[in-house]
Amino acid sequence: MAEEKAKVLIIGSGPAGYTAALYASRANLRPILFEGDQPGGQLTQTTEIENFPGYPEGVQGPEMMEHFRQQALRFGAEIKSRTIDKVDFSKRPFYCVDDRGDEYYADTVIISTGASAKYLGLPDEDKYKGLGVSACATCDGFFYRKKNVAVVGGGDTACEEALYLSTLAKKVYLIVRRGVLRASDVMQKRVKERENIEILWNCNTLGLYGEDGVEGAHVVEFAGTDKERKFDIEIDGFFVAIGHTPNTSLFKGQIDLDENGYIKVHGIHTSTNVEGVFAAGDCADPHYQQAIVAAGSGCRAAMDAEKFLMEH
């Protein structure tokens, strides 16, 4: 069992973690970053990324994350392909243990563990992930210009995704499992007034079909009742908009989380309720959840950590 000390320990990779490592390295803080069980985060499961500045022709998600990683390494970040399994933020230096049992004492910690999109749990979602199945209309909507798509969900997120896609796609099906929307009145009104959005009430998705990608969805209306009806819709894209789950269970009881598990940060800063612990990226962002926003917050977290170390 080894023991190490760090001025900055970063838990999680992705745009936020790697950017935090880059900035902390350039400040000569010699950060140690733990990539976790999904190095590079959610973007490593994404194909073409066209909305990140600096890539005018677009870039594959895994390739972009490797660029981030190599830039952090270039300036001296130490990157470990391990996970942190235990933390103790009750006193400084903070105590962390990785999946091999090695112990770390850190003057500051930056949490950038991200969030995971919720899916329906259909086998076809895995089969067609990156081939028509997405959990981010802002990321992938451009690929479905003048095509037919479906959005699953009934809350504000689903309505926002449907409205966004309606500006690009020929037609948008909004698949709602109930007879009402849970979205705000304003969002409901906008969706119902948009001509190319068709709401499929009381419907659930049974599966997807297609040869080289999504070509349609099997849908059931009024499942389990005497009015049950099964039918297919022809679509090229299937967007799941039923929310995200922040990857923060490790920190429950250690720092303040909101009712949905997102880390609470203070105002424009990335500081948590524990002095010296900072949070960046989707694990502290229930609103935007975009790579460019996560990268920016990683920069801020590193700068906040640097200021903290200077003052203490």
Coordinates of C-alpha atoms in Angstrom, one line a residue:
M1 CA 0.0 0.0 0.0
A2 CA 1.6 3.2 -1.2
E3 CA 1.1 6.7 0.1
E4 CA 1.4 10.0 -1.8
K5 CA 0.8 13.7 -1.2
A6 CA -0.6 16.2 -3.7
K7 CA -1.3 19.9 -3.8
V8 CA -4.2 19.2 -6.2
L9 CA -6.0 15.9 -6.6
I10 CA -8.5 15.7 -9.4
I11 CA -11.2 13.0 -9.3
G12 CA -12.6 12.3 -12.8
S13 CA -11.6 13.1 -16.3
G14 CA -13.5 14.5 -19.3
P15 CA -13.4 18.1 -20.4
A16 CA -13.6 19.5 -16.8
G17 CA -11.0 17.2 -15.3
Y18 CA -8.5 17.4 -18.1
T19 CA -8.8 21.2 -18.3
A20 CA -8.4 21.5 -14.5
A21 CA -5.2 19.3 -14.8
L22 CA -3.9 21.5 -17.6
Y23 CA -4.3 24.7 -15.7
A24 CA -3.1 23.3 -12.4
S25 CA 0.0 22.0 -14.2
R26 CA 0.8 25.3 -15.8
A27 CA 0.5 26.8 -12.3
N28 CA 3.2 24.4 -11.2
L29 CA 0.8 22.6 -8.8
R30 CA 1.7 19.1 -10.0
P31 CA -1.8 17.7 -10.0
I32 CA -2.7 14.1 -9.8
L33 CA -5.7 13.2 -11.9
F34 CA -7.7 9.9 -11.5
E35 CA -9.5 9.1 -14.8
G36 CA -12.0 6.8 -13.3
D37 CA -13.7 3.8 -15.0
Q38 CA -14.6 5.9 -18.1
P39 CA -11.4 7.9 -19.1
G40 CA -12.5 10.9 -21.1
G41 CA -16.1 10.8 -19.8
Q42 CA -19.3 10.7 -21.8
L43 CA -17.7 12.2 -24.9
T44 CA -15.8 9.0 -25.5
Q45 CA -19.1 7.5 -26.4
T46 CA -19.9 10.2 -28.8
T47 CA -19.1 10.1 -32.5
E48 CA -18.8 13.5 -34.3
I49 CA -18.5 16.7 -32.3
E50 CA -19.1 19.8 -34.3
N51 CA -19.9 22.4 -31.7
F52 CA -16.6 22.7 -29.8
P53 CA -14.5 25.7 -30.8
G54 CA -11.3 24.9 -32.6
Y55 CA -12.5 22.0 -34.7
P56 CA -14.0 23.6 -37.9
E57 CA -14.4 20.2 -39.6
G58 CA -15.7 18.5 -36.4
V59 CA -13.9 15.8 -34.4
Q60 CA -14.6 12.4 -33.0
G61 CA -15.3 12.4 -29.2
P62 CA -12.6 10.0 -28.2
E63 CA -10.0 11.9 -30.4
M64 CA -10.9 15.2 -28.8
M65 CA -10.6 13.8 -25.3
E66 CA -7.2 12.3 -26.2
H67 CA -6.1 15.8 -27.3
F68 CA -7.2 17.2 -23.9
R69 CA -5.4 14.4 -22.1
Q70 CA -2.1 14.8 -24.0
Q71 CA -2.2 18.6 -23.4
A72 CA -2.5 18.0 -19.7
L73 CA 0.4 15.5 -19.7
R74 CA 2.5 17.9 -21.7
F75 CA 2.6 20.4 -18.8
G76 CA 3.3 17.8 -16.2
A77 CA 0.0 16.4 -14.9
E78 CA 0.2 12.9 -13.4
I79 CA -2.7 10.9 -14.8
K80 CA -3.6 7.6 -13.2
S81 CA -5.9 5.1 -14.8
R82 CA -7.6 4.3 -11.6
T83 CA -10.7 5.2 -9.6
I84 CA -11.0 6.8 -6.2
D85 CA -13.2 4.6 -4.0
K86 CA -13.1 6.4 -0.7
V87 CA -12.7 10.0 0.5
D88 CA -12.6 11.8 3.8
F89 CA -13.1 15.6 3.6
S90 CA -13.5 16.1 7.4
K91 CA -10.0 17.6 7.7
R92 CA -7.0 18.8 5.7
P93 CA -5.1 17.4 4.1
F94 CA -8.0 15.5 2.5
Y95 CA -7.7 11.7 2.5
C96 CA -8.5 9.6 -0.6
V97 CA -8.0 5.9 -1.3
D98 CA -7.9 4.4 -4.9
D99 CA -9.2 1.1 -6.1
R100 CA -5.8 -0.5 -5.4
G101 CA -5.8 0.6 -1.8
D102 CA -3.2 3.3 -2.3
E103 CA -3.6 6.3 -0.1
Y104 CA -3.4 10.0 -1.0
Y105 CA -3.3 13.2 1.1
A106 CA -4.3 16.3 -0.8
D107 CA -4.3 20.0 0.0
T108 CA -7.1 20.6 -2.4
V109 CA -9.5 18.3 -4.3
I110 CA -11.3 19.0 -7.6
I111 CA -14.3 16.8 -8.3
S112 CA -15.1 16.3 -12.0
T113 CA -16.9 13.0 -12.0
G114 CA -19.6 14.1 -14.5
A115 CA -23.1 12.8 -15.0
S116 CA -24.6 9.9 -16.8
A117 CA -27.6 10.2 -19.1
K118 CA -30.6 8.2 -18.1
Y119 CA -31.9 5.7 -20.7
L120 CA -35.0 3.6 -21.0
G121 CA -33.1 0.3 -20.5
L122 CA -33.9 -1.1 -23.9
P123 CA -31.3 -3.4 -25.5
D124 CA -31.7 -1.5 -28.7
E125 CA -30.4 1.7 -27.1
D126 CA -27.0 0.1 -26.7
K127 CA -27.2 -1.5 -30.1
Y128 CA -27.8 1.9 -31.9
K129 CA -25.9 4.2 -29.6
G130 CA -24.1 6.5 -31.9
L131 CA -26.1 5.2 -34.8
G132 CA -29.3 7.1 -34.2
V133 CA -29.7 7.0 -30.4
S134 CA -28.6 10.1 -28.5
A135 CA -29.2 11.8 -25.1
C136 CA -28.2 15.2 -26.4
A137 CA -30.1 17.1 -29.1
T138 CA -27.8 20.1 -28.9
C139 CA -24.8 17.8 -29.6
D140 CA -26.3 15.6 -32.3
G141 CA -29.4 17.4 -33.7
F142 CA -27.5 18.8 -36.7
F143 CA -27.1 15.4 -38.2
Y144 CA -30.9 15.1 -38.5
R145 CA -31.7 18.1 -40.6
K146 CA -34.8 17.5 -42.7
K147 CA -35.2 14.1 -41.2
N148 CA -37.8 12.5 -38.8
V149 CA -36.8 12.1 -35.2
A150 CA -38.4 11.1 -31.9
V151 CA -37.9 12.5 -28.4
V152 CA -38.8 10.5 -25.3
G153 CA -39.9 12.3 -22.2
G154 CA -42.5 14.7 -20.8
G155 CA -40.6 17.2 -18.7
D156 CA -39.0 20.6 -19.5
T157 CA -35.9 18.9 -20.8
A158 CA -37.8 16.8 -23.3
C159 CA -39.8 19.8 -24.5
E160 CA -36.6 21.8 -24.9
E161 CA -35.0 19.0 -26.9
A162 CA -38.2 18.7 -29.1
L163 CA -38.4 22.4 -29.7
Y164 CA -34.7 22.6 -30.6
L165 CA -34.9 19.6 -33.0
S166 CA -38.1 21.0 -34.6
T167 CA -35.9 23.8 -36.0
L168 CA -33.7 21.3 -37.8
A169 CA -35.8 18.1 -38.4
K170 CA -38.6 17.6 -40.8
K171 CA -40.8 16.1 -38.1
V172 CA -40.5 15.5 -34.4
Y173 CA -42.4 12.9 -32.4
L174 CA -42.6 13.5 -28.7
I175 CA -43.3 10.2 -27.0
V176 CA -45.0 10.8 -23.6
R177 CA -45.9 7.9 -21.4
R178 CA -48.7 9.8 -19.7
G179 CA -51.7 11.8 -20.9
V180 CA -50.1 15.0 -19.7
L181 CA -46.8 16.8 -19.9
R182 CA -44.8 17.5 -16.7
A183 CA -43.2 20.6 -18.3
S184 CA -43.9 24.1 -17.3
D185 CA -47.0 25.8 -18.9
V186 CA -44.9 27.9 -21.2
M187 CA -43.0 24.9 -22.5
Q188 CA -46.2 23.0 -23.0
K189 CA -47.7 25.8 -25.0
R190 CA -44.7 26.1 -27.2
V191 CA -44.5 22.4 -28.0
K192 CA -48.2 22.1 -28.7
E193 CA -48.1 25.1 -31.1
R194 CA -45.1 23.9 -33.1
E195 CA -46.5 22.5 -36.3
N196 CA -43.9 19.8 -36.9
I197 CA -44.1 18.3 -33.4
E198 CA -46.5 15.5 -32.9
I199 CA -47.2 14.4 -29.4
L200 CA -47.8 10.6 -28.9
W201 CA -49.7 10.5 -25.6
N202 CA -49.9 7.5 -23.3
C203 CA -47.1 5.8 -25.3
N204 CA -44.0 3.8 -24.5
T205 CA -41.2 2.6 -26.8
L206 CA -40.9 -1.1 -27.1
G207 CA -37.8 -1.2 -29.3
L208 CA -36.0 0.2 -32.3
Y209 CA -35.2 -1.2 -35.7
G210 CA -33.0 -0.6 -38.7
E211 CA -30.1 -2.2 -40.7
D212 CA -27.1 0.2 -40.3
G213 CA -28.8 2.6 -37.9
V214 CA -32.1 3.6 -36.5
E215 CA -34.9 3.5 -39.1
G216 CA -37.9 3.3 -36.8
A217 CA -39.4 2.6 -33.4
H218 CA -41.9 0.1 -32.1
V219 CA -44.4 2.0 -30.0
V220 CA -47.3 0.8 -27.7
E221 CA -50.2 3.1 -26.8
F222 CA -52.2 2.4 -23.6
A223 CA -50.0 -0.6 -22.7
G224 CA -51.8 -3.2 -20.6
T225 CA -55.3 -1.9 -21.1
D226 CA -58.2 -2.9 -23.3
K227 CA -57.3 0.1 -25.5
E228 CA -53.7 -1.2 -26.1
R229 CA -52.4 -0.5 -29.7
K230 CA -49.0 -1.2 -31.1
F231 CA -47.6 0.6 -34.1
D232 CA -44.4 1.7 -35.7
I233 CA -43.0 5.2 -36.5
E234 CA -40.4 5.8 -39.2
I235 CA -37.5 7.9 -37.7
D236 CA -33.8 8.4 -38.2
G237 CA -33.0 9.7 -34.7
F238 CA -34.1 8.6 -31.3
F239 CA -33.4 11.1 -28.5
V240 CA -33.8 10.1 -24.8
A241 CA -34.6 13.1 -22.6
I242 CA -35.5 11.7 -19.2
G243 CA -32.7 13.4 -17.3
H244 CA -29.2 12.7 -16.0
T245 CA -27.8 11.2 -12.9
P246 CA -24.7 13.0 -11.4
N247 CA -21.9 10.6 -10.5
T248 CA -21.6 11.9 -7.0
S249 CA -22.7 9.0 -4.7
L250 CA -19.1 8.7 -3.5
F251 CA -19.4 12.2 -1.9
K252 CA -22.7 11.8 -0.1
G253 CA -22.3 12.9 3.5
Q254 CA -19.0 14.5 2.6
I255 CA -20.1 17.7 0.8
D256 CA -23.5 19.3 0.2
L257 CA -25.5 17.9 -2.7
D258 CA -28.9 19.2 -4.0
E259 CA -32.0 17.1 -4.0
N260 CA -31.0 15.5 -7.3
G261 CA -27.4 14.7 -6.2
Y262 CA -25.6 17.5 -8.0
I263 CA -22.8 19.2 -6.1
K264 CA -23.7 22.6 -4.7
V265 CA -21.1 25.3 -5.6
H266 CA -21.0 28.9 -4.4
G267 CA -22.1 31.5 -6.9
I268 CA -19.7 32.0 -9.8
H269 CA -17.0 30.0 -8.0
T270 CA -16.5 26.3 -8.0
S271 CA -16.0 26.0 -4.2
T272 CA -18.2 23.6 -2.2
N273 CA -19.2 23.9 1.4
V274 CA -15.9 22.3 2.4
E275 CA -13.0 24.7 2.1
G276 CA -10.4 23.4 -0.4
V277 CA -12.8 21.1 -2.2
F278 CA -14.0 22.3 -5.6
A279 CA -16.4 20.9 -8.2
A280 CA -16.4 21.3 -12.0
G281 CA -18.3 19.9 -15.0
D282 CA -21.6 18.1 -15.2
C283 CA -21.5 16.7 -11.6
A284 CA -22.2 20.3 -10.5
D285 CA -24.2 21.5 -13.5
P286 CA -27.8 20.4 -13.8
H287 CA -28.5 23.1 -16.5
Y288 CA -26.1 23.3 -19.4
Q289 CA -24.2 19.9 -19.6
Q290 CA -22.1 20.9 -22.6
A291 CA -18.4 20.1 -23.2
I292 CA -17.4 23.7 -23.6
V293 CA -19.1 24.7 -20.3
A294 CA -17.5 21.8 -18.5
A295 CA -14.0 22.7 -19.8
G296 CA -14.6 26.3 -18.7
S297 CA -15.5 25.2 -15.2
G298 CA -12.4 23.0 -15.0
C299 CA -10.3 26.1 -15.7
R300 CA -12.2 28.0 -13.0
A301 CA -11.7 25.1 -10.5
A302 CA -8.0 25.0 -11.1
M303 CA -7.7 28.8 -10.6
D304 CA -9.9 28.6 -7.5
A305 CA -7.7 25.9 -6.1
E306 CA -4.5 27.9 -6.9
K307 CA -5.9 30.9 -5.1
F308 CA -6.9 28.8 -2.1
L309 CA -3.4 27.3 -1.9
M310 CA -1.8 30.8 -2.0
E311 CA -4.1 32.0 0.8
H312 CA -3.5 29.0 3.0

